[in-house]
Coordinates of N, CA and C in Angstrom, one line a residue:
M35 N 54.9 -163.6 34.0 CA 54.9 -165.1 33.9 C 53.5 -165.5 33.8
R36 N 52.5 -164.9 34.5 CA 51.1 -165.3 34.5 C 50.6 -165.1 33.1
K37 N 51.0 -164.0 32.4 CA 50.5 -163.8 31.1 C 51.0 -164.9 30.1
V38 N 52.2 -165.3 30.3 CA 52.7 -166.4 29.4 C 51.9 -167.7 29.7
I39 N 51.6 -168.0 30.9 CA 50.8 -169.2 31.2 C 49.4 -169.0 30.6
L40 N 48.9 -167.8 30.8 CA 47.5 -167.5 30.2 C 47.5 -167.8 28.7
W41 N 48.5 -167.2 28.0 CA 48.6 -167.4 26.6 C 48.7 -168.9 26.2
I42 N 49.5 -169.7 26.9 CA 49.6 -171.1 26.6 C 48.3 -171.8 26.9
V43 N 47.6 -171.4 28.0 CA 46.3 -172.0 28.2 C 45.3 -171.7 27.1
L44 N 45.3 -170.4 26.7 CA 44.4 -170.0 25.6 C 44.7 -170.8 24.3
L45 N 46.0 -171.0 24.0 CA 46.4 -171.7 22.9 C 45.9 -173.2 22.9
L46 N 46.1 -173.8 24.1 CA 45.6 -175.2 24.3 C 44.1 -175.3 24.2
L47 N 43.4 -174.3 24.8 CA 42.0 -174.2 24.6 C 41.6 -174.1 23.2
G48 N 42.2 -173.3 22.4 CA 42.0 -173.2 21.0 C 42.1 -174.5 20.3
I49 N 43.2 -175.2 20.6 CA 43.4 -176.5 20.0 C 42.3 -177.5 20.4
G50 N 41.9 -177.5 21.6 CA 40.9 -178.4 22.1 C 39.5 -178.0 21.4
I51 N 39.3 -176.7 21.2 CA 38.0 -176.4 20.5 C 38.1 -176.8 19.1
A52 N 39.2 -176.6 18.4 CA 39.3 -177.1 17.0 C 39.1 -178.6 16.9
V53 N 39.7 -179.3 17.8 CA 39.5 -180.8 17.8 C 38.0 -181.2 18.1
G54 N 37.4 -180.5 19.0 CA 36.0 -180.7 19.3 C 35.1 -180.4 18.1
I55 N 35.4 -179.3 17.4 CA 34.7 -179.0 16.2 C 34.9 -180.0 15.1
A56 N 36.1 -180.5 15.0 CA 36.4 -181.6 14.0 C 35.6 -182.8 14.3
S57 N 35.5 -183.2 15.6 CA 34.8 -184.4 15.9 C 33.3 -184.2 15.7
V58 N 32.8 -183.0 15.9 CA 31.4 -182.8 15.6 C 31.1 -183.0 14.1
F59 N 32.0 -182.5 13.2 CA 31.9 -182.7 11.8 C 31.9 -184.1 11.4
Q60 N 32.8 -184.9 12.1 CA 32.9 -186.3 11.8 C 31.6 -187.1 12.1
D61 N 30.9 -186.6 13.1 CA 29.7 -187.3 13.5 C 28.4 -186.9 12.8
E62 N 28.5 -185.9 11.9 CA 27.3 -185.4 11.2 C 26.8 -186.4 10.3
K63 N 25.5 -186.3 10.0 CA 24.9 -187.1 9.0 C 25.2 -186.5 7.7
P64 N 25.0 -187.2 6.6 CA 25.3 -186.7 5.2 C 24.4 -185.4 5.0
V65 N 25.0 -184.5 4.2 CA 24.2 -183.3 3.9 C 23.8 -183.4 2.4
A66 N 22.8 -182.6 2.1 CA 22.4 -182.6 0.7 C 23.3 -181.8 -0.1
E67 N 23.4 -182.2 -1.4 CA 24.2 -181.3 -2.3 C 23.4 -181.2 -3.6
V68 N 23.7 -180.1 -4.3 CA 22.9 -179.9 -5.6 C 23.6 -180.7 -6.7
S69 N 22.9 -181.4 -7.5 CA 23.4 -182.2 -8.6 C 22.5 -181.9 -9.8
Q70 N 23.1 -182.1 -11.0 CA 22.3 -181.9 -12.2 C 21.7 -183.2 -12.7
V71 N 20.4 -183.2 -12.9 CA 19.7 -184.4 -13.4 C 18.7 -183.9 -14.5
P72 N 18.4 -184.7 -15.5 CA 17.5 -184.3 -16.5 C 16.1 -184.0 -15.9
S73 N 15.5 -183.0 -16.4 CA 14.1 -182.6 -16.0 C 13.1 -183.6 -16.6
S74 N 12.1 -183.9 -15.8 CA 11.1 -184.8 -16.3 C 10.1 -184.1 -17.2
A75 N 10.1 -182.8 -17.2 CA 9.1 -182.0 -18.0 C 9.5 -182.2 -19.5
S76 N 10.7 -182.2 -19.8 CA 11.1 -182.3 -21.2 C 12.5 -182.9 -21.3
T77 N 12.6 -183.8 -22.3 CA 13.9 -184.4 -22.5 C 14.9 -183.5 -23.2
T78 N 14.4 -182.5 -23.8 CA 15.3 -181.5 -24.5 C 15.6 -180.3 -23.6
A79 N 14.9 -180.2 -22.5 CA 15.1 -179.0 -21.6 C 16.5 -179.2 -20.9
A80 N 17.0 -178.0 -20.5 CA 18.3 -178.0 -19.9 C 18.2 -178.7 -18.5
A81 N 19.3 -179.2 -18.0 CA 19.3 -179.9 -16.7 C 18.9 -178.9 -15.6
S82 N 18.1 -179.4 -14.6 CA 17.7 -178.6 -13.5 C 18.3 -179.1 -12.2
P83 N 18.5 -178.3 -11.3 CA 19.1 -178.8 -10.0 C 18.1 -179.6 -9.2
S84 N 18.6 -180.6 -8.5 CA 17.9 -181.4 -7.6 C 18.7 -181.7 -6.4
I85 N 18.1 -182.2 -5.3 CA 18.9 -182.5 -4.1 C 19.1 -184.0 -4.0
S86 N 20.4 -184.3 -3.7 CA 20.7 -185.8 -3.4 C 21.7 -185.8 -2.3
P87 N 21.6 -186.9 -1.4 CA 22.5 -187.0 -0.3 C 23.9 -187.2 -0.7
S88 N 24.8 -186.6 0.0 CA 26.2 -186.8 -0.2 C 27.0 -186.7 1.1
P89 N 27.9 -187.6 1.3 CA 28.7 -187.5 2.6 C 29.5 -186.2 2.7
K90 N 29.6 -185.6 3.8 CA 30.4 -184.4 4.1 C 31.9 -184.9 4.3
P91 N 32.9 -184.2 3.7 CA 34.2 -184.6 3.9 C 34.6 -184.5 5.4
T92 N 35.4 -185.4 5.9 CA 35.8 -185.4 7.3 C 37.3 -185.5 7.4
L93 N 37.8 -185.1 8.5 CA 39.2 -185.2 8.8 C 39.6 -186.7 9.0
P94 N 40.8 -187.0 8.6 CA 41.2 -188.4 8.8 C 41.1 -188.8 10.3
A95 N 40.6 -190.0 10.5 CA 40.4 -190.5 11.9 C 41.8 -190.7 12.6
A96 N 42.0 -190.1 13.7 CA 43.2 -190.3 14.5 C 42.9 -190.1 15.9
S97 N 43.5 -190.8 16.8 CA 43.3 -190.6 18.2 C 43.9 -189.2 18.6
F98 N 43.3 -188.5 19.5 CA 43.9 -187.2 19.9 C 44.2 -187.3 21.4
P99 N 45.3 -186.9 21.8 CA 46.5 -186.5 21.0 C 47.3 -187.8 20.6
N100 N 47.8 -187.8 19.4 CA 48.6 -188.9 18.9 C 50.1 -188.5 19.3
I101 N 50.4 -188.7 20.5 CA 51.7 -188.3 21.1 C 52.5 -189.6 21.5
S102 N 53.8 -189.6 21.1 CA 54.6 -190.8 21.5 C 54.6 -190.9 23.1
P103 N 54.6 -192.1 23.5 CA 54.6 -192.3 25.0 C 55.9 -191.7 25.6
N104 N 57.0 -191.7 24.9 CA 58.2 -191.1 25.4 C 58.1 -189.6 25.6
A105 N 57.3 -189.0 24.7 CA 57.1 -187.5 24.8 C 56.2 -187.1 25.9
R106 N 55.5 -188.0 26.5 CA 54.6 -187.7 27.6 C 55.3 -187.4 28.9
Q107 N 56.6 -187.7 28.9 CA 57.4 -187.6 30.1 C 58.0 -186.2 30.3
L108 N 57.9 -185.3 29.3 CA 58.6 -184.1 29.3 C 57.7 -182.9 29.1
D109 N 57.8 -181.9 30.0 CA 57.0 -180.7 29.8 C 57.9 -179.7 29.1
I110 N 57.4 -179.1 28.0 CA 58.3 -178.1 27.2 C 57.6 -176.8 27.2
P111 N 58.2 -175.8 27.9 CA 57.6 -174.5 27.9 C 57.6 -173.8 26.5
I112 N 56.6 -173.1 26.1 CA 56.5 -172.4 24.9 C 56.3 -170.9 25.2
I113 N 57.1 -170.0 24.8 CA 57.0 -168.6 25.1 C 56.6 -167.9 23.8
M114 N 55.5 -167.2 23.8 CA 54.9 -166.6 22.6 C 55.1 -165.0 22.8
Y115 N 55.8 -164.4 21.9 CA 55.9 -163.0 21.9 C 55.1 -162.4 20.7
H116 N 54.8 -161.1 20.9 CA 54.2 -160.4 19.8 C 55.1 -159.2 19.4
D117 N 54.7 -158.0 19.4 CA 55.5 -157.0 18.9 C 56.7 -156.6 19.9
V118 N 57.8 -156.3 19.3 CA 59.0 -155.8 20.1 C 59.1 -154.3 19.8
K119 N 58.9 -153.5 20.8 CA 59.0 -152.0 20.5 C 59.7 -151.3 21.7
V120 N 60.4 -150.2 21.4 CA 61.0 -149.4 22.4 C 60.0 -148.9 23.4
I121 N 58.9 -148.4 22.8 CA 57.8 -148.0 23.7 C 56.6 -148.9 23.4
K122 N 56.1 -149.6 24.4 CA 55.0 -150.6 24.2 C 53.7 -149.9 23.9
D123 N 53.0 -150.5 22.9 CA 51.6 -150.0 22.6 C 50.6 -150.6 23.5
V124 N 50.8 -151.9 23.8 CA 49.8 -152.7 24.6 C 50.6 -153.6 25.5
D125 N 49.9 -154.2 26.5 CA 50.6 -155.0 27.5 C 51.4 -156.1 26.9
W126 N 51.0 -156.8 25.9 CA 51.7 -158.0 25.4 C 52.8 -157.6 24.5
D127 N 53.1 -156.4 24.2 CA 54.3 -156.0 23.5 C 55.5 -156.1 24.5
I128 N 56.7 -156.2 24.0 CA 57.9 -156.3 24.9 C 58.9 -155.3 24.4
T129 N 59.7 -154.8 25.2 CA 60.7 -153.9 24.8 C 62.0 -154.7 24.4
P130 N 62.8 -154.1 23.6 CA 64.1 -154.9 23.2 C 64.9 -155.2 24.4
D131 N 65.0 -154.3 25.4 CA 65.8 -154.5 26.6 C 65.2 -155.7 27.4
R132 N 63.9 -155.7 27.5 CA 63.2 -156.8 28.3 C 63.4 -158.1 27.6
L133 N 63.3 -158.1 26.2 CA 63.5 -159.4 25.4 C 65.0 -159.8 25.6
A134 N 65.9 -158.9 25.6 CA 67.3 -159.3 25.8 C 67.5 -159.9 27.2
A135 N 66.8 -159.3 28.2 CA 66.9 -159.9 29.5 C 66.3 -161.3 29.6
H136 N 65.2 -161.5 28.8 CA 64.6 -162.9 28.8 C 65.6 -163.9 28.2
L137 N 66.2 -163.5 27.0 CA 67.1 -164.4 26.4 C 68.4 -164.7 27.3
Q138 N 68.8 -163.6 28.0 CA 69.9 -163.8 28.9 C 69.5 -164.8 30.0
T139 N 68.3 -164.7 30.5 CA 67.8 -165.6 31.6 C 67.8 -167.0 31.1
I140 N 67.3 -167.2 29.8 CA 67.2 -168.5 29.2 C 68.6 -169.1 29.2
Q141 N 69.6 -168.3 28.8 CA 71.0 -168.8 28.7 C 71.5 -169.1 30.2
E142 N 71.3 -168.2 31.1 CA 71.8 -168.4 32.5 C 71.1 -169.7 33.1
K143 N 69.9 -169.9 32.8 CA 69.2 -171.1 33.4 C 69.5 -172.4 32.7
G144 N 70.3 -172.3 31.6 CA 70.7 -173.5 30.9 C 69.6 -174.1 30.0
L145 N 68.6 -173.3 29.7 CA 67.5 -173.7 28.8 C 68.0 -173.8 27.4
T146 N 67.5 -174.6 26.6 CA 67.9 -174.8 25.2 C 66.8 -174.6 24.3
P147 N 66.7 -173.4 23.6 CA 65.7 -173.2 22.6 C 65.8 -174.2 21.5
I148 N 64.6 -174.7 21.1 CA 64.6 -175.8 20.0 C 63.8 -175.3 18.9
T149 N 63.9 -176.0 17.7 CA 63.1 -175.6 16.6 C 61.7 -176.3 16.6
L150 N 60.8 -175.8 15.8 CA 59.5 -176.5 15.8 C 59.6 -177.9 15.2
D151 N 60.5 -178.1 14.3 CA 60.7 -179.5 13.8 C 61.2 -180.4 14.9
Q152 N 62.0 -179.9 15.8 CA 62.5 -180.8 16.9 C 61.3 -181.1 17.8
L153 N 60.5 -180.2 18.1 CA 59.3 -180.4 18.9 C 58.3 -181.4 18.3
V154 N 58.0 -181.2 17.0 CA 57.1 -182.1 16.3 C 57.7 -183.6 16.3
S155 N 59.0 -183.7 16.0 CA 59.6 -185.0 15.9 C 59.5 -185.6 17.3
H156 N 59.8 -184.9 18.3 CA 59.7 -185.4 19.7 C 58.3 -185.9 20.0
L157 N 57.3 -185.1 19.7 CA 55.9 -185.5 20.0 C 55.5 -186.7 19.2
Q158 N 55.9 -186.8 18.0 CA 55.5 -187.9 17.1 C 56.2 -189.2 17.4
T159 N 57.5 -189.1 17.6 CA 58.4 -190.3 17.7 C 59.1 -190.5 19.0
G160 N 59.0 -189.5 19.9 CA 59.8 -189.5 21.1 C 61.3 -189.2 20.9
A161 N 61.6 -188.6 19.8 CA 63.0 -188.3 19.6 C 63.6 -187.5 20.7
M162 N 64.8 -187.7 21.0 CA 65.5 -187.0 22.1 C 65.6 -185.5 21.8
L163 N 65.5 -184.7 22.9 CA 65.6 -183.3 22.8 C 66.8 -182.9 23.7
P164 N 67.4 -181.7 23.4 CA 68.5 -181.3 24.3 C 68.0 -181.0 25.7
P165 N 68.9 -180.9 26.7 CA 68.5 -180.6 28.0 C 67.7 -179.3 28.1
K166 N 66.7 -179.3 29.0 CA 65.8 -178.1 29.3 C 65.4 -177.4 28.0
P167 N 64.6 -178.1 27.2 CA 64.2 -177.5 25.9 C 63.1 -176.4 26.2
I168 N 63.1 -175.4 25.3 CA 62.1 -174.4 25.3 C 61.8 -173.9 23.9
L169 N 60.6 -173.6 23.6 CA 60.3 -173.1 22.2 C 59.9 -171.6 22.3
L170 N 60.5 -170.8 21.4 CA 60.3 -169.4 21.4 C 59.5 -169.1 20.1
T171 N 58.4 -168.4 20.2 CA 57.6 -168.0 19.1 C 57.3 -166.5 19.0
F172 N 57.2 -166.0 17.8 CA 56.9 -164.7 17.5 C 55.7 -164.6 16.5
D173 N 54.6 -164.0 16.9 CA 53.4 -164.0 16.1 C 53.2 -162.7 15.4
D174 N 52.5 -162.8 14.3 CA 51.9 -161.6 13.6 C 52.9 -160.8 12.7
N175 N 54.1 -161.2 12.6 CA 55.1 -160.6 11.7 C 55.2 -159.1 11.9
Y176 N 55.2 -158.6 13.1 CA 55.4 -157.2 13.3 C 56.8 -156.7 13.0
L177 N 56.9 -155.5 12.5 CA 58.2 -155.0 12.1 C 59.2 -155.0 13.2
G178 N 58.8 -154.7 14.4 CA 59.7 -154.7 15.6 C 60.3 -156.1 15.9
E179 N 59.6 -157.2 15.5 CA 60.1 -158.5 15.7 C 61.4 -158.6 14.8
Y180 N 61.3 -158.2 13.6 CA 62.5 -158.3 12.7 C 63.6 -157.3 13.1
Q181 N 63.2 -156.1 13.5 CA 64.2 -155.0 13.8 C 64.9 -155.4 15.1
Y182 N 64.2 -155.9 16.1 CA 64.8 -156.1 17.4 C 65.0 -157.5 17.8
A183 N 64.1 -158.4 17.6 CA 64.2 -159.8 18.1 C 65.1 -160.6 17.2
F184 N 65.1 -160.4 15.9 CA 65.9 -161.2 15.0 C 67.4 -161.0 15.3
P185 N 67.9 -159.8 15.5 CA 69.3 -159.6 15.8 C 69.7 -160.2 17.2
L186 N 68.8 -160.1 18.2 CA 69.0 -160.7 19.5 C 69.1 -162.3 19.4
L187 N 68.2 -162.8 18.6 CA 68.2 -164.3 18.4 C 69.5 -164.7 17.7
K188 N 69.9 -164.0 16.7 CA 71.2 -164.3 16.1 C 72.4 -164.2 17.0
L189 N 72.3 -163.2 17.9 CA 73.4 -163.0 18.9 C 73.5 -164.2 19.8
Y190 N 72.4 -164.7 20.2 CA 72.4 -165.9 21.1 C 72.4 -167.2 20.4
N191 N 72.3 -167.2 19.0 CA 72.2 -168.3 18.2 C 71.0 -169.2 18.6
Y192 N 69.8 -168.6 18.8 CA 68.6 -169.3 19.2 C 67.7 -169.4 18.1
P193 N 67.1 -170.5 17.8 CA 66.0 -170.7 16.8 C 64.7 -170.1 17.4
A194 N 63.8 -169.8 16.5 CA 62.5 -169.3 17.0 C 61.5 -169.6 15.8
V195 N 60.2 -169.7 16.2 CA 59.2 -169.9 15.2 C 58.6 -168.5 14.9
W196 N 58.5 -168.2 13.6 CA 58.0 -166.9 13.1 C 56.6 -167.2 12.5
S197 N 55.5 -166.8 13.1 CA 54.2 -167.0 12.5 C 53.9 -165.7 11.7
V198 N 53.9 -165.9 10.4 CA 53.7 -164.7 9.5 C 52.3 -164.8 8.9
H199 N 51.5 -163.7 9.1 CA 50.2 -163.5 8.5 C 50.4 -162.9 7.1
T200 N 50.4 -163.8 6.1 CA 50.9 -163.4 4.8 C 50.1 -162.3 4.1
H201 N 48.8 -162.2 4.5 CA 48.0 -161.1 3.9 C 48.5 -159.7 4.3
Y202 N 49.1 -159.6 5.5 CA 49.6 -158.3 6.0 C 51.0 -158.0 5.8
V203 N 51.8 -158.8 5.1 CA 53.2 -158.6 4.9 C 53.4 -157.2 4.3
G204 N 54.3 -156.4 4.9 CA 54.6 -155.1 4.4 C 53.5 -154.1 4.7
S205 N 52.4 -154.4 5.3 CA 51.3 -153.5 5.6 C 51.7 -152.5 6.6
Q206 N 51.3 -151.2 6.4 CA 51.5 -150.2 7.4 C 50.3 -149.8 8.1
A207 N 49.2 -150.5 7.8 CA 47.9 -150.3 8.5 C 48.0 -150.8 9.9
G208 N 47.6 -150.1 10.9 CA 47.7 -150.5 12.3 C 49.2 -150.5 12.7
K209 N 49.7 -151.6 13.2 CA 51.1 -151.7 13.6 C 51.8 -152.2 12.3
P210 N 53.0 -151.5 12.0 CA 53.7 -151.9 10.7 C 54.2 -153.3 10.8
K211 N 54.1 -154.0 9.7 CA 54.5 -155.4 9.5 C 55.8 -155.5 8.7
A212 N 56.5 -156.5 8.9 CA 57.8 -156.7 8.2 C 57.4 -157.1 6.7
T213 N 58.4 -156.8 5.8 CA 58.2 -157.2 4.4 C 58.9 -158.5 4.1
W214 N 58.8 -158.9 2.8 CA 59.5 -160.1 2.4 C 61.0 -159.9 2.3
E215 N 61.4 -158.7 2.2 CA 62.9 -158.4 2.1 C 63.4 -158.5 3.5

């Protein structure tokens, strides 16, 4: 449980850092950009580069976080999984039996897995969620997620978020990744 909380904290810190970086860029002074202007040496000479000020693009201004007041009343746990393997390679892998036990516990405790669309709608508009909502996520498109997690999710009829790193789809380098098939 501590690892799940740690991952959620790290995720939130990453979001906070990204927002902080975005606000830094919004506060920057204009930067110089290269533009083409005729050379004063000759009117027939080719254009030479010169420096002129230009505003740097910024993210649209919005208060952070832009969350519906109704959504501020509910805490929604997010569980992030990585590879699902019979024999774990690293601490954050999970075995199929352990994942099945997690899903069984979710069912026994009356938790209701929700979709990412449901979560976003709730955060933006305060849309109602089912009782005891929880979001399940699977990162990095490891082959074990498809082989083991997908059938278990279908068995329980649970939605989940699949974060696919498209550059590595089907890759066998390192840990094998799932393909588009």
